[in-house]
Amino acid sequence: MRLLAAALLVLGTALAAAPAPVPVNDAVVTGGGYPQTLGELGFFTDPGARQPAAGVVPYRLQTPLWTDGAEKDRFVYVPAGQQARAQGDGLIDLPVGSALIKHFAFGGKLIETRVLLHRKDGWLALPYVWNAAQNEARLALAGKRIDLVTPTGQAISYGVPNKNQCKDCHSLDNVTMPIGPKAYNLSAAWLTAFAKSGKLDRVPVVDRRIPLWEQRAKVPVADAARGYLDANCAHCHNPKGAASNSGLYLGWQVTDRIALGVMKRPVAAGRGAGPHEFDVVPGQPDHSILLYRFASTEGGVAMPELGRETRDPAGEAVVRAWIAGMR
Amino acid sequence: MRMSATLIAAASALALAAPLHAKTIEVAAGDGAQGRLQEALILAEPGDTVQLGAGRFVLTDGLSLDVNGVTVRGAGMDASVLDFTGQKGAGEGLLVTSDDVTLRDFAVENTKGDGIKSKGADNVVYYRIRVTWTGGPKETNGAYGIYPVSSTGVLVDGCKVSGASDAGIYVGQSKAITVRYNYVEQSVAGIEIENSRDALVTGNLVTRNTGGILVFDLPNLPVMGGGNTRISGNLVVGNDTPNFAPKGNIVAGVPRGTGIMVMANDGVWIRANHLANNPTGHVLVVSYPKPFTDKTYNPLPRNIVVEENAYVGGGDEPQLPGAAPLLAALGGRLPPVVWDGIGPQMPFVTNGKAFLSLGIPGPDVGMAEAKPGLVKDDKARTLPTPTAPFGAPAALDSRARP
């Protein structure tokens, strides 16, 4: 008895010294219903969700979506023993049981965390809002308005999207889908490491990659602008997206000039068109509806429709320079 | 074969019937309406009814519904009001993205963008819905009041829209459409059917808009080739509001005082309408006037039939290029039907009276080269006939008028 007790004690000490990796709660990820707290999913080992659990891998996009200047941390989770599949330079195909997790913070303080869970019946998008103590994020199915101050000092009513609004952007042919992890918007180094870790079947070949946003002054302005438009607009503005009926398609690989808005008249823009007649007038950013809507914060005019209460001067500058230099 | 068809029919009937567990989720007006109502719209299951209480729902953000087969029902278009006056975000008041949805007996006021939009939402019913911008016609009002788009099976019935800075009721890139018994006023366009087919627009009252009823087909869109549309038995009266659409808008080109306007399209029957005191003209038939490069697009109106309409007054203050000398030559009033003169095929106008051709030789040609003149369609031509079926599927009726 004493020996056994001693053995147990030793074992317990060993476990405490080198804890086994805490696994993600796969049953909750793939189960039914809506987990009420982020913690239930087990993507992080600490209540503040700063330490990713085993298999939860951080990543970044070359050029990200801008959301009122929020600081974002992104993670991808692929369950043990499974593998994502590369699909050319497009969206990585993540198997059932996978998840994408995205923190939104201002001044280092977490505001919300959005998750995409790949269940048997498809992807599910859910928003979680952080408490003041930063130790619990609760489901906000119906969204929420939160007063905060942006990095540029603007006091705003920040909009946490509701579950349906998540899908507004995350939908292709009305099916919920991830947006971000397309190979052409991920670095070669990250893709290589992800494949090497066994979580991706191969390193996808990418002919043209969206440039790093921080490098925008050093790359051709068209590349920087088109990368920005892809990340900020193309999830709706594509032939299968929420804005399919507009005929304005802003994806990275679109080559048709009319589809990109060049001398294209608006269809259902309503007063979003302002005094302008065309989406993009080459050489004339101030006569282009695209920039007009970017530079507005007014409901019914502002684009993107969701997730932006303030202007994005850096994004505007790149789009402006692109249109100004266009012939 | 017969057997399997019956089986399929039975299975379809079962699928369409409301599930046994269908429930009613009641949502009252008052504090926290945004969260409570949006949560109800998310948690509803197929067959459920989200029942809005009487009163004012003060909302700060757009609402959305993405569950098939849900009914959202209020206590009446003047009793249950979704008030978006303080709206901060989203492109519309209510967005529907699921099929077989019924919206009825409530109002939407002062949305920043569109009133209610349903996209890719087949077999949608709007019944006794009111969408109002309460400040009257203003450029800062939202664009569309009732806005079904990219859908098959659309019924808009008994609704009332006022103040849209584009179209009060706009159906775009859709087919199998009925728009009936609605009252649309003080909007730039009353009712607009755009890039759509198999539409029936009947029994509506459209008044005090810039233009009453528009049937347009535009280039560079995923769905083109509009037509096979019937506009009949409507009251199109006194549409005289100055155009207040933003300049970039296609309807910004609609002349003040237009009754019914057809742009491009193949097969439109304008029949047995009562048109009175529309100062530019009662019926305008025109081609798409702007340059375009889309090779799959036909800018000309084809097979347009204008017959047995009643015309009273109108045409006395036309906002058309070169109208002044025409007005003088014609004794102060243009004929009820005006065609731009572009294209090989003139409209079929069967009242035995002359209509006005503006005699524009072709697109991109200014009025300077136009040779306007009266045309009498006395040729014995075979009238084109519409292809059945028109309008929304009959099954939608039971959801509108139980």
mmCIF file with all atom_site columns, N, CA and C in Angstrom, chain A residues 34 141-142 145 157 162-165 167-168 174 241-242 244-247 249 258 265-268 270-271 274-277 299-300 305, chain B residues 35 38 42 61 64 66 88-91 95 97 112 119 139-141 143-144 147 149 173 220-222 246-249 288 290 293:
data_model
loop_
_atom_site.group_PDB
_atom_site.id
_atom_site.type_symbol
_atom_site.label_atom_id
_atom_site.label_alt_id
_atom_site.label_comp_id
_atom_site.label_asym_id
_atom_site.label_entity_id
_atom_site.label_seq_id
_atom_site.pdbx_PDB_ins_code
_atom_site.Cartn_x
_atom_site.Cartn_y
_atom_site.Cartn_z
_atom_site.occupancy
_atom_site.B_iso_or_equiv
_atom_site.pdbx_formal_charge
_atom_site.auth_seq_id
_atom_site.auth_comp_id
_atom_site.auth_asym_id
_atom_site.auth_atom_id
_atom_site.pdbx_PDB_model_num
ATOM 1   N N  . TYR A 1 34  ? -25.336 25.396 -29.447 1.00 0.00 ? 34  TYR A N  1
ATOM 2   C CA . TYR A 1 34  ? -24.409 26.514 -29.441 1.00 0.00 ? 34  TYR A CA 1
ATOM 3   C C  . TYR A 1 34  ? -23.719 26.580 -28.080 1.00 0.00 ? 34  TYR A C  1
ATOM 4   N N  . LEU A 1 141 ? -25.358 35.515 -29.498 1.00 0.00 ? 141 LEU A N  1
ATOM 5   C CA . LEU A 1 141 ? -26.051 35.050 -30.699 1.00 0.00 ? 141 LEU A CA 1
ATOM 6   C C  . LEU A 1 141 ? -26.673 36.206 -31.478 1.00 0.00 ? 141 LEU A C  1
ATOM 7   N N  . ALA A 1 142 ? -27.228 37.168 -30.751 1.00 0.00 ? 142 ALA A N  1
ATOM 8   C CA . ALA A 1 142 ? -27.918 38.289 -31.392 1.00 0.00 ? 142 ALA A CA 1
ATOM 9   C C  . ALA A 1 142 ? -27.011 39.494 -31.596 1.00 0.00 ? 142 ALA A C  1
ATOM 10  N N  . ARG A 1 145 ? -23.707 45.751 -29.216 1.00 0.00 ? 145 ARG A N  1
ATOM 11  C CA . ARG A 1 145 ? -23.030 47.036 -29.417 1.00 0.00 ? 145 ARG A CA 1
ATOM 12  C C  . ARG A 1 145 ? -22.171 47.313 -28.198 1.00 0.00 ? 145 ARG A C  1
ATOM 13  N N  . SER A 1 157 ? -19.407 53.110 -31.265 1.00 0.00 ? 157 SER A N  1
ATOM 14  C CA . SER A 1 157 ? -20.259 52.012 -30.857 1.00 0.00 ? 157 SER A CA 1
ATOM 15  C C  . SER A 1 157 ? -19.886 50.828 -31.744 1.00 0.00 ? 157 SER A C  1
ATOM 16  N N  . ASN A 1 162 ? -24.203 39.610 -35.241 1.00 0.00 ? 162 ASN A N  1
ATOM 17  C CA . ASN A 1 162 ? -24.990 38.475 -34.777 1.00 0.00 ? 162 ASN A CA 1
ATOM 18  C C  . ASN A 1 162 ? -24.668 37.257 -35.641 1.00 0.00 ? 162 ASN A C  1
ATOM 19  N N  . LYS A 1 163 ? -25.194 36.109 -35.232 1.00 0.00 ? 163 LYS A N  1
ATOM 20  C CA . LYS A 1 163 ? -24.859 34.857 -35.933 1.00 0.00 ? 163 LYS A CA 1
ATOM 21  C C  . LYS A 1 163 ? -25.159 34.946 -37.427 1.00 0.00 ? 163 LYS A C  1
ATOM 22  N N  . ASN A 1 164 ? -26.301 35.552 -37.785 1.00 0.00 ? 164 ASN A N  1
ATOM 23  C CA . ASN A 1 164 ? -26.646 35.671 -39.200 1.00 0.00 ? 164 ASN A CA 1
ATOM 24  C C  . ASN A 1 164 ? -25.712 36.617 -39.933 1.00 0.00 ? 164 ASN A C  1
ATOM 25  N N  . GLN A 1 165 ? -25.323 37.687 -39.245 1.00 0.00 ? 165 GLN A N  1
ATOM 26  C CA . GLN A 1 165 ? -24.411 38.637 -39.894 1.00 0.00 ? 165 GLN A CA 1
ATOM 27  C C  . GLN A 1 165 ? -23.053 38.000 -40.129 1.00 0.00 ? 165 GLN A C  1
ATOM 28  N N  . LYS A 1 167 ? -22.714 35.065 -41.097 1.00 0.00 ? 167 LYS A N  1
ATOM 29  C CA . LYS A 1 167 ? -22.921 34.326 -42.349 1.00 0.00 ? 167 LYS A CA 1
ATOM 30  C C  . LYS A 1 167 ? -23.047 35.256 -43.556 1.00 0.00 ? 167 LYS A C  1
ATOM 31  N N  . ASP A 1 168 ? -23.545 36.480 -43.333 1.00 0.00 ? 168 ASP A N  1
ATOM 32  C CA . ASP A 1 168 ? -23.662 37.416 -44.464 1.00 0.00 ? 168 ASP A CA 1
ATOM 33  C C  . ASP A 1 168 ? -22.361 37.475 -45.245 1.00 0.00 ? 168 ASP A C  1
ATOM 34  N N  . ASN A 1 174 ? -24.999 30.808 -50.318 1.00 0.00 ? 174 ASN A N  1
ATOM 35  C CA . ASN A 1 174 ? -25.774 30.690 -49.087 1.00 0.00 ? 174 ASN A CA 1
ATOM 36  C C  . ASN A 1 174 ? -25.315 29.549 -48.176 1.00 0.00 ? 174 ASN A C  1
ATOM 37  N N  . GLY A 1 241 ? -21.382 35.343 -53.692 1.00 0.00 ? 241 GLY A N  1
ATOM 38  C CA . GLY A 1 241 ? -21.449 36.005 -52.397 1.00 0.00 ? 241 GLY A CA 1
ATOM 39  C C  . GLY A 1 241 ? -22.717 36.810 -52.204 1.00 0.00 ? 241 GLY A C  1
ATOM 40  N N  . ALA A 1 242 ? -22.795 37.459 -51.042 1.00 0.00 ? 242 ALA A N  1
ATOM 41  C CA . ALA A 1 242 ? -23.994 38.214 -50.688 1.00 0.00 ? 242 ALA A CA 1
ATOM 42  C C  . ALA A 1 242 ? -24.255 39.353 -51.659 1.00 0.00 ? 242 ALA A C  1
ATOM 43  N N  . SER A 1 244 ? -23.653 39.179 -54.939 1.00 0.00 ? 244 SER A N  1
ATOM 44  C CA . SER A 1 244 ? -23.559 38.624 -56.304 1.00 0.00 ? 244 SER A CA 1
ATOM 45  C C  . SER A 1 244 ? -24.385 39.431 -57.293 1.00 0.00 ? 244 SER A C  1
ATOM 46  N N  . ASN A 1 245 ? -25.557 39.931 -56.842 1.00 0.00 ? 245 ASN A N  1
ATOM 47  C CA . ASN A 1 245 ? -26.440 40.625 -57.790 1.00 0.00 ? 245 ASN A CA 1
ATOM 48  C C  . ASN A 1 245 ? -25.890 41.973 -58.229 1.00 0.00 ? 245 ASN A C  1
ATOM 49  N N  . SER A 1 246 ? -24.835 42.453 -57.578 1.00 0.00 ? 246 SER A N  1
ATOM 50  C CA . SER A 1 246 ? -24.266 43.746 -57.980 1.00 0.00 ? 246 SER A CA 1
ATOM 51  C C  . SER A 1 246 ? -23.456 43.644 -59.265 1.00 0.00 ? 246 SER A C  1
ATOM 52  N N  . GLY A 1 247 ? -22.966 42.442 -59.580 1.00 0.00 ? 247 GLY A N  1
ATOM 53  C CA . GLY A 1 247 ? -22.094 42.302 -60.741 1.00 0.00 ? 247 GLY A CA 1
ATOM 54  C C  . GLY A 1 247 ? -20.709 42.896 -60.517 1.00 0.00 ? 247 GLY A C  1
ATOM 55  N N  . TYR A 1 249 ? -17.274 42.430 -58.806 1.00 0.00 ? 249 TYR A N  1
ATOM 56  C CA . TYR A 1 249 ? -16.532 41.326 -58.209 1.00 0.00 ? 249 TYR A CA 1
ATOM 57  C C  . TYR A 1 249 ? -15.086 41.755 -57.972 1.00 0.00 ? 249 TYR A C  1
ATOM 58  N N  . ILE A 1 258 ? -14.746 45.402 -66.218 1.00 0.00 ? 258 ILE A N  1
ATOM 59  C CA . ILE A 1 258 ? -16.094 45.845 -65.835 1.00 0.00 ? 258 ILE A CA 1
ATOM 60  C C  . ILE A 1 258 ? -16.486 45.219 -64.503 1.00 0.00 ? 258 ILE A C  1
ATOM 61  N N  . ARG A 1 265 ? -21.604 50.948 -64.163 1.00 0.00 ? 265 ARG A N  1
ATOM 62  C CA . ARG A 1 265 ? -22.644 51.681 -63.444 1.00 0.00 ? 265 ARG A CA 1
ATOM 63  C C  . ARG A 1 265 ? -23.183 50.836 -62.295 1.00 0.00 ? 265 ARG A C  1
ATOM 64  N N  . PRO A 1 266 ? -23.611 51.483 -61.226 1.00 0.00 ? 266 PRO A N  1
ATOM 65  C CA . PRO A 1 266 ? -24.175 50.727 -60.112 1.00 0.00 ? 266 PRO A CA 1
ATOM 66  C C  . PRO A 1 266 ? -25.548 50.173 -60.474 1.00 0.00 ? 266 PRO A C  1
ATOM 67  N N  . VAL A 1 267 ? -25.981 49.165 -59.756 1.00 0.00 ? 267 VAL A N  1
ATOM 68  C CA . VAL A 1 267 ? -27.279 48.554 -60.034 1.00 0.00 ? 267 VAL A CA 1
ATOM 69  C C  . VAL A 1 267 ? -28.269 48.891 -58.924 1.00 0.00 ? 267 VAL A C  1
ATOM 70  N N  . ALA A 1 268 ? -27.971 48.435 -57.738 1.00 0.00 ? 268 ALA A N  1
ATOM 71  C CA . ALA A 1 268 ? -28.892 48.616 -56.626 1.00 0.00 ? 268 ALA A CA 1
ATOM 72  C C  . ALA A 1 268 ? -28.177 49.349 -55.492 1.00 0.00 ? 268 ALA A C  1
ATOM 73  N N  . GLY A 1 270 ? -28.460 52.351 -54.723 1.00 0.00 ? 270 GLY A N  1
ATOM 74  C CA . GLY A 1 270 ? -29.298 53.366 -54.101 1.00 0.00 ? 270 GLY A CA 1
ATOM 75  C C  . GLY A 1 270 ? -28.498 54.626 -53.865 1.00 0.00 ? 270 GLY A C  1
ATOM 76  N N  . ARG A 1 271 ? -28.686 55.232 -52.690 1.00 0.00 ? 271 ARG A N  1
ATOM 77  C CA . ARG A 1 271 ? -27.978 56.476 -52.434 1.00 0.00 ? 271 ARG A CA 1
ATOM 78  C C  . ARG A 1 271 ? -26.511 56.231 -52.126 1.00 0.00 ? 271 ARG A C  1
ATOM 79  N N  . GLY A 1 274 ? -24.067 58.037 -54.247 1.00 0.00 ? 274 GLY A N  1
ATOM 80  C CA . GLY A 1 274 ? -23.830 59.477 -54.089 1.00 0.00 ? 274 GLY A CA 1
ATOM 81  C C  . GLY A 1 274 ? -24.023 60.182 -55.415 1.00 0.00 ? 274 GLY A C  1
ATOM 82  N N  . PRO A 1 275 ? -23.187 61.172 -55.704 1.00 0.00 ? 275 PRO A N  1
ATOM 83  C CA . PRO A 1 275 ? -23.354 61.916 -56.952 1.00 0.00 ? 275 PRO A CA 1
ATOM 84  C C  . PRO A 1 275 ? -22.641 61.265 -58.133 1.00 0.00 ? 275 PRO A C  1
ATOM 85  N N  . HIS A 1 276 ? -22.109 60.047 -57.938 1.00 0.00 ? 276 HIS A N  1
ATOM 86  C CA . HIS A 1 276 ? -21.227 59.474 -58.957 1.00 0.00 ? 276 HIS A CA 1
ATOM 87  C C  . HIS A 1 276 ? -21.934 58.446 -59.831 1.00 0.00 ? 276 HIS A C  1
ATOM 88  N N  . GLU A 1 277 ? -21.385 58.283 -61.041 1.00 0.00 ? 277 GLU A N  1
ATOM 89  C CA . GLU A 1 277 ? -22.048 57.416 -62.022 1.00 0.00 ? 277 GLU A CA 1
ATOM 90  C C  . GLU A 1 277 ? -21.396 56.050 -62.183 1.00 0.00 ? 277 GLU A C  1
ATOM 91  N N  . GLY A 1 299 ? -24.700 54.644 -42.474 1.00 0.00 ? 299 GLY A N  1
ATOM 92  C CA . GLY A 1 299 ? -25.465 53.441 -42.831 1.00 0.00 ? 299 GLY A CA 1
ATOM 93  C C  . GLY A 1 299 ? -26.167 53.640 -44.165 1.00 0.00 ? 299 GLY A C  1
ATOM 94  N N  . GLY A 1 300 ? -26.179 52.616 -45.009 1.00 0.00 ? 300 GLY A N  1
ATOM 95  C CA . GLY A 1 300 ? -26.801 52.733 -46.326 1.00 0.00 ? 300 GLY A CA 1
ATOM 96  C C  . GLY A 1 300 ? -25.846 53.232 -47.387 1.00 0.00 ? 300 GLY A C  1
ATOM 97  N N  . GLU A 1 305 ? -20.654 46.938 -45.374 1.00 0.00 ? 305 GLU A N  1
ATOM 98  C CA . GLU A 1 305 ? -21.865 47.259 -44.629 1.00 0.00 ? 305 GLU A CA 1
ATOM 99  C C  . GLU A 1 305 ? -21.725 46.926 -43.153 1.00 0.00 ? 305 GLU A C  1
ATOM 100 N N  . GLY B 2 35  ? -31.987 42.738 -29.313 1.00 0.00 ? 35  GLY B N  1
ATOM 101 C CA . GLY B 2 35  ? -31.452 41.427 -28.967 1.00 0.00 ? 35  GLY B CA 1
ATOM 102 C C  . GLY B 2 35  ? -32.528 40.356 -28.939 1.00 0.00 ? 35  GLY B C  1
ATOM 103 N N  . GLN B 2 38  ? -33.815 39.667 -32.591 1.00 0.00 ? 38  GLN B N  1
ATOM 104 C CA . GLN B 2 38  ? -32.808 38.995 -33.416 1.00 0.00 ? 38  GLN B CA 1
ATOM 105 C C  . GLN B 2 38  ? -32.595 37.563 -32.933 1.00 0.00 ? 38  GLN B C  1
ATOM 106 N N  . ILE B 2 42  ? -33.087 33.985 -34.984 1.00 0.00 ? 42  ILE B N  1
ATOM 107 C CA . ILE B 2 42  ? -32.010 32.994 -35.124 1.00 0.00 ? 42  ILE B CA 1
ATOM 108 C C  . ILE B 2 42  ? -32.462 31.621 -34.617 1.00 0.00 ? 42  ILE B C  1
ATOM 109 N N  . ASP B 2 61  ? -29.726 48.190 -35.134 1.00 0.00 ? 61  ASP B N  1
ATOM 110 C CA . ASP B 2 61  ? -28.983 47.484 -36.171 1.00 0.00 ? 61  ASP B CA 1
ATOM 111 C C  . ASP B 2 61  ? -29.938 46.703 -37.056 1.00 0.00 ? 61  ASP B C  1
ATOM 112 N N  . SER B 2 64  ? -31.857 40.046 -39.269 1.00 0.00 ? 64  SER B N  1
ATOM 113 C CA . SER B 2 64  ? -31.784 39.102 -40.376 1.00 0.00 ? 64  SER B CA 1
ATOM 114 C C  . SER B 2 64  ? -32.404 37.768 -40.011 1.00 0.00 ? 64  SER B C  1
ATOM 115 N N  . ASP B 2 66  ? -32.465 33.687 -41.429 1.00 0.00 ? 66  ASP B N  1
ATOM 116 C CA . ASP B 2 66  ? -31.795 32.726 -42.307 1.00 0.00 ? 66  ASP B CA 1
ATOM 117 C C  . ASP B 2 66  ? -32.301 31.300 -42.063 1.00 0.00 ? 66  ASP B C  1
ATOM 118 N N  . LYS B 2 88  ? -27.627 52.073 -36.699 1.00 0.00 ? 88  LYS B N  1
ATOM 119 C CA . LYS B 2 88  ? -26.202 52.394 -36.818 1.00 0.00 ? 88  LYS B CA 1
ATOM 120 C C  . LYS B 2 88  ? -25.526 51.634 -37.953 1.00 0.00 ? 88  LYS B C  1
ATOM 121 N N  . GLY B 2 89  ? -25.938 50.407 -38.160 1.00 0.00 ? 89  GLY B N  1
ATOM 122 C CA . GLY B 2 89  ? -25.209 49.631 -39.169 1.00 0.00 ? 89  GLY B CA 1
ATOM 123 C C  . GLY B 2 89  ? -26.128 48.784 -40.038 1.00 0.00 ? 89  GLY B C  1
ATOM 124 N N  . ALA B 2 90  ? -25.525 48.082 -40.954 1.00 0.00 ? 90  ALA B N  1
ATOM 125 C CA . ALA B 2 90  ? -26.169 47.155 -41.897 1.00 0.00 ? 90  ALA B CA 1
ATOM 126 C C  . ALA B 2 90  ? -26.812 47.895 -43.052 1.00 0.00 ? 90  ALA B C  1
ATOM 127 N N  . GLY B 2 91  ? -26.950 47.170 -44.172 1.00 0.00 ? 91  GLY B N  1
ATOM 128 C CA . GLY B 2 91  ? -27.435 47.786 -45.397 1.00 0.00 ? 91  GLY B CA 1
ATOM 129 C C  . GLY B 2 91  ? -28.936 47.817 -45.522 1.00 0.00 ? 91  GLY B C  1
ATOM 130 N N  . LEU B 2 95  ? -33.060 41.591 -43.359 1.00 0.00 ? 95  LEU B N  1
ATOM 131 C CA . LEU B 2 95  ? -32.508 40.815 -44.467 1.00 0.00 ? 95  LEU B CA 1
ATOM 132 C C  . LEU B 2 95  ? -32.961 39.369 -44.330 1.00 0.00 ? 95  LEU B C  1
ATOM 133 N N  . THR B 2 97  ? -32.511 35.577 -46.005 1.00 0.00 ? 97  THR B N  1
ATOM 134 C CA . THR B 2 97  ? -31.678 34.803 -46.930 1.00 0.00 ? 97  THR B CA 1
ATOM 135 C C  . THR B 2 97  ? -32.115 33.339 -47.004 1.00 0.00 ? 97  THR B C  1
ATOM 136 N N  . LYS B 2 112 ? -31.744 53.089 -42.748 1.00 0.00 ? 112 LYS B N  1
ATOM 137 C CA . LYS B 2 112 ? -30.668 53.865 -43.379 1.00 0.00 ? 112 LYS B CA 1
ATOM 138 C C  . LYS B 2 112 ? -30.445 53.410 -44.819 1.00 0.00 ? 112 LYS B C  1
ATOM 139 N N  . LYS B 2 119 ? -32.783 38.051 -50.355 1.00 0.00 ? 119 LYS B N  1
ATOM 140 C CA . LYS B 2 119 ? -31.868 37.687 -51.450 1.00 0.00 ? 119 LYS B CA 1
ATOM 141 C C  . LYS B 2 119 ? -31.682 36.184 -51.504 1.00 0.00 ? 119 LYS B C  1
ATOM 142 N N  . GLU B 2 139 ? -33.484 62.615 -50.563 1.00 0.00 ? 139 GLU B N  1
ATOM 143 C CA . GLU B 2 139 ? -32.361 61.878 -51.135 1.00 0.00 ? 139 GLU B CA 1
ATOM 144 C C  . GLU B 2 139 ? -31.664 61.000 -50.095 1.00 0.00 ? 139 GLU B C  1
ATOM 145 N N  . THR B 2 140 ? -31.770 61.404 -48.823 1.00 0.00 ? 140 THR B N  1
ATOM 146 C CA . THR B 2 140 ? -31.093 60.649 -47.758 1.00 0.00 ? 140 THR B CA 1
ATOM 147 C C  . THR B 2 140 ? -31.909 59.454 -47.284 1.00 0.00 ? 140 THR B C  1
ATOM 148 N N  . ASN B 2 141 ? -33.105 59.276 -47.819 1.00 0.00 ? 141 ASN B N  1
ATOM 149 C CA . ASN B 2 141 ? -33.877 58.068 -47.485 1.00 0.00 ? 141 ASN B CA 1
ATOM 150 C C  . ASN B 2 141 ? -33.196 56.834 -48.067 1.00 0.00 ? 141 ASN B C  1
ATOM 151 N N  . ALA B 2 143 ? -32.799 53.264 -50.154 1.00 0.00 ? 143 ALA B N  1
ATOM 152 C CA . ALA B 2 143 ? -33.028 53.094 -51.586 1.00 0.00 ? 143 ALA B CA 1
ATOM 153 C C  . ALA B 2 143 ? -34.334 52.354 -51.901 1.00 0.00 ? 143 ALA B C  1
ATOM 154 N N  . TYR B 2 144 ? -34.428 51.113 -51.492 1.00 0.00 ? 144 TYR B N  1
ATOM 155 C CA . TYR B 2 144 ? -35.596 50.309 -51.829 1.00 0.00 ? 144 TYR B CA 1
ATOM 156 C C  . TYR B 2 144 ? -36.434 50.041 -50.582 1.00 0.00 ? 144 TYR B C  1
ATOM 157 N N  . TYR B 2 147 ? -37.554 44.705 -51.291 1.00 0.00 ? 147 TYR B N  1
ATOM 158 C CA . TYR B 2 147 ? -36.443 44.440 -52.218 1.00 0.00 ? 147 TYR B CA 1
ATOM 159 C C  . TYR B 2 147 ? -36.126 42.951 -52.310 1.00 0.00 ? 147 TYR B C  1
ATOM 160 N N  . VAL B 2 149 ? -34.615 39.930 -54.370 1.00 0.00 ? 149 VAL B N  1
ATOM 161 C CA . VAL B 2 149 ? -33.649 39.851 -55.468 1.00 0.00 ? 149 VAL B CA 1
ATOM 162 C C  . VAL B 2 149 ? -33.093 38.437 -55.558 1.00 0.00 ? 149 VAL B C  1
ATOM 163 N N  . GLN B 2 173 ? -33.577 40.541 -60.764 1.00 0.00 ? 173 GLN B N  1
ATOM 164 C CA . GLN B 2 173 ? -32.905 39.281 -61.106 1.00 0.00 ? 173 GLN B CA 1
ATOM 165 C C  . GLN B 2 173 ? -33.662 38.068 -60.561 1.00 0.00 ? 173 GLN B C  1
ATOM 166 N N  . ASN B 2 220 ? -24.356 43.898 -67.759 1.00 0.00 ? 220 ASN B N  1
ATOM 167 C CA . ASN B 2 220 ? -23.289 43.608 -66.782 1.00 0.00 ? 220 ASN B CA 1
ATOM 168 C C  . ASN B 2 220 ? -23.816 43.045 -65.470 1.00 0.00 ? 220 ASN B C  1
ATOM 169 N N  . LEU B 2 221 ? -24.873 42.270 -65.550 1.00 0.00 ? 221 LEU B N  1
ATOM 170 C CA . LEU B 2 221 ? -25.401 41.661 -64.335 1.00 0.00 ? 221 LEU B CA 1
ATOM 171 C C  . LEU B 2 221 ? -25.448 40.154 -64.509 1.00 0.00 ? 221 LEU B C  1
ATOM 172 N N  . PRO B 2 222 ? -25.392 39.415 -63.385 1.00 0.00 ? 222 PRO B N  1
ATOM 173 C CA . PRO B 2 222 ? -25.408 37.952 -63.506 1.00 0.00 ? 222 PRO B CA 1
ATOM 174 C C  . PRO B 2 222 ? -26.683 37.414 -64.133 1.00 0.00 ? 222 PRO B C  1
ATOM 175 N N  . PRO B 2 246 ? -30.230 59.875 -56.031 1.00 0.00 ? 246 PRO B N  1
ATOM 176 C CA . PRO B 2 246 ? -28.831 60.284 -56.231 1.00 0.00 ? 246 PRO B CA 1
ATOM 177 C C  . PRO B 2 246 ? -28.450 60.116 -57.696 1.00 0.00 ? 246 PRO B C  1
ATOM 178 N N  . LYS B 2 247 ? -27.562 60.973 -58.165 1.00 0.00 ? 247 LYS B N  1
ATOM 179 C CA . LYS B 2 247 ? -27.285 61.067 -59.598 1.00 0.00 ? 247 LYS B CA 1
ATOM 180 C C  . LYS B 2 247 ? -26.810 59.758 -60.221 1.00 0.00 ? 247 LYS B C  1
ATOM 181 N N  . GLY B 2 248 ? -26.002 59.001 -59.494 1.00 0.00 ? 248 GLY B N  1
ATOM 182 C CA . GLY B 2 248 ? -25.420 57.804 -60.079 1.00 0.00 ? 248 GLY B CA 1
ATOM 183 C C  . GLY B 2 248 ? -26.410 56.673 -60.312 1.00 0.00 ? 248 GLY B C  1
ATOM 184 N N  . ASN B 2 249 ? -27.584 56.826 -59.786 1.00 0.00 ? 249 ASN B N  1
ATOM 185 C CA . ASN B 2 249 ? -28.604 55.813 -59.835 1.00 0.00 ? 249 ASN B CA 1
ATOM 186 C C  . ASN B 2 249 ? -29.259 55.680 -61.209 1.00 0.00 ? 249 ASN B C  1
ATOM 187 N N  . TYR B 2 288 ? -31.959 50.934 -73.746 1.00 0.00 ? 288 TYR B N  1
ATOM 188 C CA . TYR B 2 288 ? -30.965 51.318 -72.740 1.00 0.00 ? 288 TYR B CA 1
ATOM 189 C C  . TYR B 2 288 ? -30.077 52.392 -73.354 1.00 0.00 ? 288 TYR B C  1
ATOM 190 N N  . LYS B 2 290 ? -27.240 54.030 -72.381 1.00 0.00 ? 290 LYS B N  1
ATOM 191 C CA . LYS B 2 290 ? -25.836 54.279 -72.049 1.00 0.00 ? 290 LYS B CA 1
ATOM 192 C C  . LYS B 2 290 ? -24.936 53.331 -72.836 1.00 0.00 ? 290 LYS B C  1
ATOM 193 N N  . THR B 2 293 ? -20.496 47.329 -73.023 1.00 0.00 ? 293 THR B N  1
ATOM 194 C CA . THR B 2 293 ? -19.638 46.426 -73.787 1.00 0.00 ? 293 THR B CA 1
ATOM 195 C C  . THR B 2 293 ? -20.084 44.975 -73.665 1.00 0.00 ? 293 THR B C  1
#
